[in-house]
PDB file of C-alpha atoms in Angstrom:
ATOM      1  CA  UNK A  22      68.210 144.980  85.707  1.00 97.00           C
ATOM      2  CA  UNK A  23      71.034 142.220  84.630  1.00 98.00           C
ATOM      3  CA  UNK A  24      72.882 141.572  87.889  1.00 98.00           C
ATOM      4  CA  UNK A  25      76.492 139.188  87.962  1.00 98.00           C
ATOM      5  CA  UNK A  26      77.255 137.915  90.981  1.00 98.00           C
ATOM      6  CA  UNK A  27      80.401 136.716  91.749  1.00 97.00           C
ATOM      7  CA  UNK A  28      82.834 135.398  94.595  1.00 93.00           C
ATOM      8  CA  UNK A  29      80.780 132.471  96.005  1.00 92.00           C
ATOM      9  CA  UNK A  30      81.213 128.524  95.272  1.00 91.00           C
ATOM     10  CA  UNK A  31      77.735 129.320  93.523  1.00 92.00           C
ATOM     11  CA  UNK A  32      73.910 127.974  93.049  1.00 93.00           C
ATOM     12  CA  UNK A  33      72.544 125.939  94.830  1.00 90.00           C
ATOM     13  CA  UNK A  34      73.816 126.938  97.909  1.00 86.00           C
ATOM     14  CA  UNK A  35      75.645 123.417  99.285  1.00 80.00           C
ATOM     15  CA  UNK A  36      78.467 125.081 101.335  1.00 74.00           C
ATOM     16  CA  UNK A  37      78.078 128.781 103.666  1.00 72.00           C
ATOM     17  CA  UNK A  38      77.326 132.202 104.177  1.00 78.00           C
ATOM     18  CA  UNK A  39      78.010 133.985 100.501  1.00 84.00           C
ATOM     19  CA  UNK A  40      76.070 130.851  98.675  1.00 88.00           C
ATOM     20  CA  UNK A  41      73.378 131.332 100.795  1.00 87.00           C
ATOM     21  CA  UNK A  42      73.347 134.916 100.655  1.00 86.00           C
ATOM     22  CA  UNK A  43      73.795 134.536  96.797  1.00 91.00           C
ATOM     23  CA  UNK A  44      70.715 132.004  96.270  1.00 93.00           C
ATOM     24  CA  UNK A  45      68.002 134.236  98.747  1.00 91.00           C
ATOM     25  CA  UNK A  46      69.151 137.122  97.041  1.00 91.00           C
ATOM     26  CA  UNK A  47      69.212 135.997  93.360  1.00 95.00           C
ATOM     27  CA  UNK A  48      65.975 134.106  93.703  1.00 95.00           C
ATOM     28  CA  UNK A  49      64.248 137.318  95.414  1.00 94.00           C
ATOM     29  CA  UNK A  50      65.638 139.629  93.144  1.00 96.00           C
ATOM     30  CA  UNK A  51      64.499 137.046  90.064  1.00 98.00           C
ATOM     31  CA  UNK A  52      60.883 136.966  91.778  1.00 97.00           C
ATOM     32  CA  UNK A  53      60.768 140.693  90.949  1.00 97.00           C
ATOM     33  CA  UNK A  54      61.729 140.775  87.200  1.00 98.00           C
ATOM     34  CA  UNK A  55      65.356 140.914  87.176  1.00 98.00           C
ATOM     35  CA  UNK A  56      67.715 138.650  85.104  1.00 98.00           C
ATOM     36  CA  UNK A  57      70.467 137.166  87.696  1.00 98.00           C
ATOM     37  CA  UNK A  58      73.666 135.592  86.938  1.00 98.00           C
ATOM     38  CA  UNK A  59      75.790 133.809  89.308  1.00 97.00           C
ATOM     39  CA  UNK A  60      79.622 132.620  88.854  1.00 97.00           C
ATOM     40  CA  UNK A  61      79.516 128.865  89.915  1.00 95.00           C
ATOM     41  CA  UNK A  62      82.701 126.505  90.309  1.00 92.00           C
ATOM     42  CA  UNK A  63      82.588 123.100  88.803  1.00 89.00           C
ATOM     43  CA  UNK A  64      80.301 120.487  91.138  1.00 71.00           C
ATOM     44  CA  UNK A  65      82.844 118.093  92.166  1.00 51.00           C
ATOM     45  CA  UNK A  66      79.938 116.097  93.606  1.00 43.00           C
ATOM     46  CA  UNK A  67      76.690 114.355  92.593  1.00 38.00           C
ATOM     47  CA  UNK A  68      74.861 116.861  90.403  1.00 45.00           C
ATOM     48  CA  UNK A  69      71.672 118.133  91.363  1.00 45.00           C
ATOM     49  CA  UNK A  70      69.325 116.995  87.652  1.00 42.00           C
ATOM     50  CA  UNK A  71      68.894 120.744  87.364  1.00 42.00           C
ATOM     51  CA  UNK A  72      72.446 121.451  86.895  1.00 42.00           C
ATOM     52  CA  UNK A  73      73.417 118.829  84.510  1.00 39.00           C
ATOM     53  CA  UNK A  74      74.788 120.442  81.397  1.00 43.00           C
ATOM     54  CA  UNK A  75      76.844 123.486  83.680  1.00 47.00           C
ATOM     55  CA  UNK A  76      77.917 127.127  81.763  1.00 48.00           C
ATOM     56  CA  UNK A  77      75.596 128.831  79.675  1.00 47.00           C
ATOM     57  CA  UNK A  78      72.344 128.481  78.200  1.00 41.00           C
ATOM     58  CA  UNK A  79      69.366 126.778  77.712  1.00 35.00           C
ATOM     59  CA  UNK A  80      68.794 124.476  81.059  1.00 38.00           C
ATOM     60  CA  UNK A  81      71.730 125.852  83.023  1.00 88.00           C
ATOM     61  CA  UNK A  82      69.321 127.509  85.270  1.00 93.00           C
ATOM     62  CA  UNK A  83      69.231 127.347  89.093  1.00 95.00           C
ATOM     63  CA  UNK A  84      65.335 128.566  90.471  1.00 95.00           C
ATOM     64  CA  UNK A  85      65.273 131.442  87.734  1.00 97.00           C
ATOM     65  CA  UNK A  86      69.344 131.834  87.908  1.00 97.00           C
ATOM     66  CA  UNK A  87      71.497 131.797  85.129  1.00 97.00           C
ATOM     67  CA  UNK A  88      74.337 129.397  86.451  1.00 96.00           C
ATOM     68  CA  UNK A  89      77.851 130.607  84.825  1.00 96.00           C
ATOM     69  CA  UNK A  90      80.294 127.630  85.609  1.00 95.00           C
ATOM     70  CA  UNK A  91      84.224 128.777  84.861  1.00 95.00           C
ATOM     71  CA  UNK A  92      87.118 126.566  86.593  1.00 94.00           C
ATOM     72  CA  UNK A  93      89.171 127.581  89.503  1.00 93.00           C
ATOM     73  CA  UNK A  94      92.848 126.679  90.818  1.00 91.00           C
ATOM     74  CA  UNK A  95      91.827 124.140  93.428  1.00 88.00           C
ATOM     75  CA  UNK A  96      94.289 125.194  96.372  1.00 84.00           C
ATOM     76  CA  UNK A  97      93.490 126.608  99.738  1.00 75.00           C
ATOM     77  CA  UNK A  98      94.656 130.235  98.578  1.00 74.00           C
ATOM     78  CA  UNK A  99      93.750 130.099  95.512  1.00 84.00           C
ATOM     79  CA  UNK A 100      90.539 128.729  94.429  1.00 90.00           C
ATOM     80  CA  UNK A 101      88.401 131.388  95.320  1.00 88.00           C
ATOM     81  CA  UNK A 102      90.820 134.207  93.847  1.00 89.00           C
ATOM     82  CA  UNK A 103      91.404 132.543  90.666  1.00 94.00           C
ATOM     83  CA  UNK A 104      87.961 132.102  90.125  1.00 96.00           C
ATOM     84  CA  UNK A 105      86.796 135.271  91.115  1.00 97.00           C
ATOM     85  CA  UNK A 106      89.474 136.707  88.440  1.00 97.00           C
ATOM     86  CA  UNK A 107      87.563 134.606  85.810  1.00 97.00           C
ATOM     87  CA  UNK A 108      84.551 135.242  86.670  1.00 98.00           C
ATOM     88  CA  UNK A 109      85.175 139.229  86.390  1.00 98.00           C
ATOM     89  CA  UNK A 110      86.914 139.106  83.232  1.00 97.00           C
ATOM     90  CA  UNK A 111      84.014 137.386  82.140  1.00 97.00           C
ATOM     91  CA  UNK A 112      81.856 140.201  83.576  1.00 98.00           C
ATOM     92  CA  UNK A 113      83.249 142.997  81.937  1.00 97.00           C
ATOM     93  CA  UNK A 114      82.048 141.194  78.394  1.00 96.00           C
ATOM     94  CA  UNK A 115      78.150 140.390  79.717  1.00 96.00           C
ATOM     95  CA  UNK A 116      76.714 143.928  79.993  1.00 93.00           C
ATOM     96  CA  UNK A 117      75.553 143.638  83.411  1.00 98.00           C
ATOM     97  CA  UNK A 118      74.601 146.669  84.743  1.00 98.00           C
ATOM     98  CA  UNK A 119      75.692 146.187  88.316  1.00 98.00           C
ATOM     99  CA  UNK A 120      77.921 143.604  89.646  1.00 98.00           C
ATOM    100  CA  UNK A 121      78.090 142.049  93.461  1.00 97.00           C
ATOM    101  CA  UNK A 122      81.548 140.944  94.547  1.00 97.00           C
ATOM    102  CA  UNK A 123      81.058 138.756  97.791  1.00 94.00           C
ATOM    103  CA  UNK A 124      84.342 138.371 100.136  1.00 89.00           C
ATOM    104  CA  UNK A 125      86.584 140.797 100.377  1.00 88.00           C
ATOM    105  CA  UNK A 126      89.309 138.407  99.639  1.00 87.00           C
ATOM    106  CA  UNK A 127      88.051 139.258  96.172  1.00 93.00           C
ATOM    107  CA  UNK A 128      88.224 142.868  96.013  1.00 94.00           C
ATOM    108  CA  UNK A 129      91.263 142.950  94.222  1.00 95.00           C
ATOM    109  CA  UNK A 130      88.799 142.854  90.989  1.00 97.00           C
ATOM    110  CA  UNK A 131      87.201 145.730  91.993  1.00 98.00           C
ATOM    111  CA  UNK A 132      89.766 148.108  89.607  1.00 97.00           C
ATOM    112  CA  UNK A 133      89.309 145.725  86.730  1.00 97.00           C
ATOM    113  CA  UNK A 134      85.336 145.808  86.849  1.00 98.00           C
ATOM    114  CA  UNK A 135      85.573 149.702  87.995  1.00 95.00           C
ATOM    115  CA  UNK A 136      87.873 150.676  84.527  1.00 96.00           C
ATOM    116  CA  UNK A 137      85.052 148.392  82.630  1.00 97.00           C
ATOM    117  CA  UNK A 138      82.465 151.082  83.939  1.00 97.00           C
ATOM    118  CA  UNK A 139      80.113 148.097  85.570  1.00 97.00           C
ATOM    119  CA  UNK A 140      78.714 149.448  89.090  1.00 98.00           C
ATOM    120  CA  UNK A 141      79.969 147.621  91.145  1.00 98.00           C
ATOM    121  CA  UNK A 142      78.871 146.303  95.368  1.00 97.00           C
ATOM    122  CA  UNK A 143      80.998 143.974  97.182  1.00 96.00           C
ATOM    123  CA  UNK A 144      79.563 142.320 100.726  1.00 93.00           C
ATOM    124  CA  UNK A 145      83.012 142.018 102.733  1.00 89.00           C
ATOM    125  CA  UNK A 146      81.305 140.045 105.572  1.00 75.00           C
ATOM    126  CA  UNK A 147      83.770 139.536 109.205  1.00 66.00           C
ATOM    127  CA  UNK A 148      86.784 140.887 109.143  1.00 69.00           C
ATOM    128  CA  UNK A 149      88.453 138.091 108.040  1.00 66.00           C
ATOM    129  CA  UNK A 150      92.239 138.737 108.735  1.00 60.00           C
ATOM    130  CA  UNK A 151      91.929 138.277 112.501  1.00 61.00           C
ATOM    131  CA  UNK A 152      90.406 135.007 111.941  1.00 64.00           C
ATOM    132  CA  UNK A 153      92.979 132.188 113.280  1.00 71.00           C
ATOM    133  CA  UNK A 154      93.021 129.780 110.518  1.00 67.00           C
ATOM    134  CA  UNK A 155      94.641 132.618 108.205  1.00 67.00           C
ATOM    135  CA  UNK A 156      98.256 132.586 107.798  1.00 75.00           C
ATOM    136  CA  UNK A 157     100.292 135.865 107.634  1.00 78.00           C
ATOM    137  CA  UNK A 158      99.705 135.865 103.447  1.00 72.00           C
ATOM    138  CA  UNK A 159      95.980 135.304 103.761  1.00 69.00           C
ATOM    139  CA  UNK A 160      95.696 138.278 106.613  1.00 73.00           C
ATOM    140  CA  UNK A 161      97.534 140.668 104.347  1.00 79.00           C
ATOM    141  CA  UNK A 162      94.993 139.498 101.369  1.00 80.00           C
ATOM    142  CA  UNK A 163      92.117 139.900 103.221  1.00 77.00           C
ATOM    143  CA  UNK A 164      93.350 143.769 104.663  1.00 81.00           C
ATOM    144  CA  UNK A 165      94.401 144.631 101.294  1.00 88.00           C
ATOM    145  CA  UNK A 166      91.093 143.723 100.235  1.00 88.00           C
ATOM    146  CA  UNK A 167      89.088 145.870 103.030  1.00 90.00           C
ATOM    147  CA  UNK A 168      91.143 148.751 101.581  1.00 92.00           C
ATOM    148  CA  UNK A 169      90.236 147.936  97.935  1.00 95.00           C
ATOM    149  CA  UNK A 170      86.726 147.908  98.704  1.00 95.00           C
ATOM    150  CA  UNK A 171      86.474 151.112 100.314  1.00 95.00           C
ATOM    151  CA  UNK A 172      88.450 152.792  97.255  1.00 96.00           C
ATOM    152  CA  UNK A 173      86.807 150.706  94.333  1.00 97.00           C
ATOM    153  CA  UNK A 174      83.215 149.876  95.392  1.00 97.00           C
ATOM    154  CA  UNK A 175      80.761 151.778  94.672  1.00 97.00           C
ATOM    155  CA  UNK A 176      78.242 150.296  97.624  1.00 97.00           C
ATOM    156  CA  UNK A 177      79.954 148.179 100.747  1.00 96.00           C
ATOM    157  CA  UNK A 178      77.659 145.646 102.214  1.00 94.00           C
ATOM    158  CA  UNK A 179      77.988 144.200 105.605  1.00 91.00           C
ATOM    159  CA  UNK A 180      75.961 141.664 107.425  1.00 87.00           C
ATOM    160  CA  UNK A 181      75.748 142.760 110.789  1.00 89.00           C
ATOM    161  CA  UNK A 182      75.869 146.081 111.808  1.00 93.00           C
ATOM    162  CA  UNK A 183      79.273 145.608 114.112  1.00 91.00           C
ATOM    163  CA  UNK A 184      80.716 145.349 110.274  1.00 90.00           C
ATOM    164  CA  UNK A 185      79.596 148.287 109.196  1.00 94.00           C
ATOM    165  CA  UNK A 186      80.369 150.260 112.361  1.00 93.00           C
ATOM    166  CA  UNK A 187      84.262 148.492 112.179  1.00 90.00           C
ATOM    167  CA  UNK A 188      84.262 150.131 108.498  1.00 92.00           C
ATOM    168  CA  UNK A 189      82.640 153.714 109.525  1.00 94.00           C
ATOM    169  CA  UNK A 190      85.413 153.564 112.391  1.00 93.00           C
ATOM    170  CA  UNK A 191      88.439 152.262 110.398  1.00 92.00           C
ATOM    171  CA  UNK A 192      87.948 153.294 106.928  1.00 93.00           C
ATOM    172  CA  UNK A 193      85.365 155.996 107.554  1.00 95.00           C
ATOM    173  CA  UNK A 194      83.075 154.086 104.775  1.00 95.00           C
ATOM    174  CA  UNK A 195      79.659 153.862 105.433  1.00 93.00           C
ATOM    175  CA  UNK A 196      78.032 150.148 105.030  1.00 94.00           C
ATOM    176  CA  UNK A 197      75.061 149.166 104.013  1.00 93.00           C
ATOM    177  CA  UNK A 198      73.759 146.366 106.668  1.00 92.00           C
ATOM    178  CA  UNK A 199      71.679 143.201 105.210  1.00 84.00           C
ATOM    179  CA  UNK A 200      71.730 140.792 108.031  1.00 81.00           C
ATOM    180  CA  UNK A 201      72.249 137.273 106.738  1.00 73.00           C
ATOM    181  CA  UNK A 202      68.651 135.260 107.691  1.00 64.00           C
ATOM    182  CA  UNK A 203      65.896 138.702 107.234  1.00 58.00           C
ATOM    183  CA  UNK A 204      63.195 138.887 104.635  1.00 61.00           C
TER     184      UNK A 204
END
């Protein structure tokens, strides 16, 4: 299978829980024959020498993972949405033939990837909005986006199975659970 995934900082993993989730999961999924793309922002520090040369192409690999570097809006609200609309813009033109949207800050894509026919999972994690360090703008993204992904995904992965049972209760979705950390 060609897998995009999309939503995280990117490969190697140098920051939390969705580029660590990305790089055990692309490297795994690699180890079993699949081709695995991931949608990097720019390093704005010291380069690995394995990621010298960032975008596409020959040496632009991360341990078997195509590294796709495309810029983002560097601003507290919105780096990671700018770069996730990119990123699935870029998507719809790479023939993958399932897509994994990580945060569901990002779900707002969903539609766009959905009307380019691309399967599409997302991995919403916490439930972000009642996190404190989230102004009134960034809770109303991140509910918005819980209600995207239960209309627009095709699969909703959570990491812990309080997740999924907040989405079975509240949305009446059903997660799948892939706890961050298992084999």
């Amino acid at each position: 299978m060609k897998i995009g995934i999309l939503g995280t900082r990117g490969v190697p993993p140098r920051y939390g829980g969705f580029e660590t989730f990305a790089a055990e999961l692309g490297t795994r999924l690699v180890a079993r024959g699949h081709q695995v793309s991931v949608y990097c922002r720019p390093l704005t520090v010291h380069p690995l020498p394995a990621q010298r040369g960032e975008g596409r192409g020959e040496g632009k690999t991360w341990n078997g993972i195509e590294r796709i570097v495309l810029p983002a809006i560097r601003h507290k609200y919105l780096e990671t949405v700018s770069h996730a609309l990119l990123s699935a813009f870029d998507a719809l033109r790479c023939d993958f033939d399932v897509v994994l949207v990580c945060n569901a800050a990002n779900a707002f894509v969903l539609p766009l990837l959905r009307a380019g026919r691309i399967p599409v999972a997302i991995n919403v994690d916490g439930i972000e909005r009642r996190r404190r360090k989230w102004n009134l703008l960034g809770r109303m993204v991140y509910s918005a986006g819980e209600s995207l992904s239960v209309i627009f995904a095709d699969r909703i992965i959570a990491d812990a199975e309080v997740i999924a049972d907040y989405y079975r209760a509240t949305y009446s979705a059903e997660a799948i659970v892939i706890p961050y950390g298992s084999e």
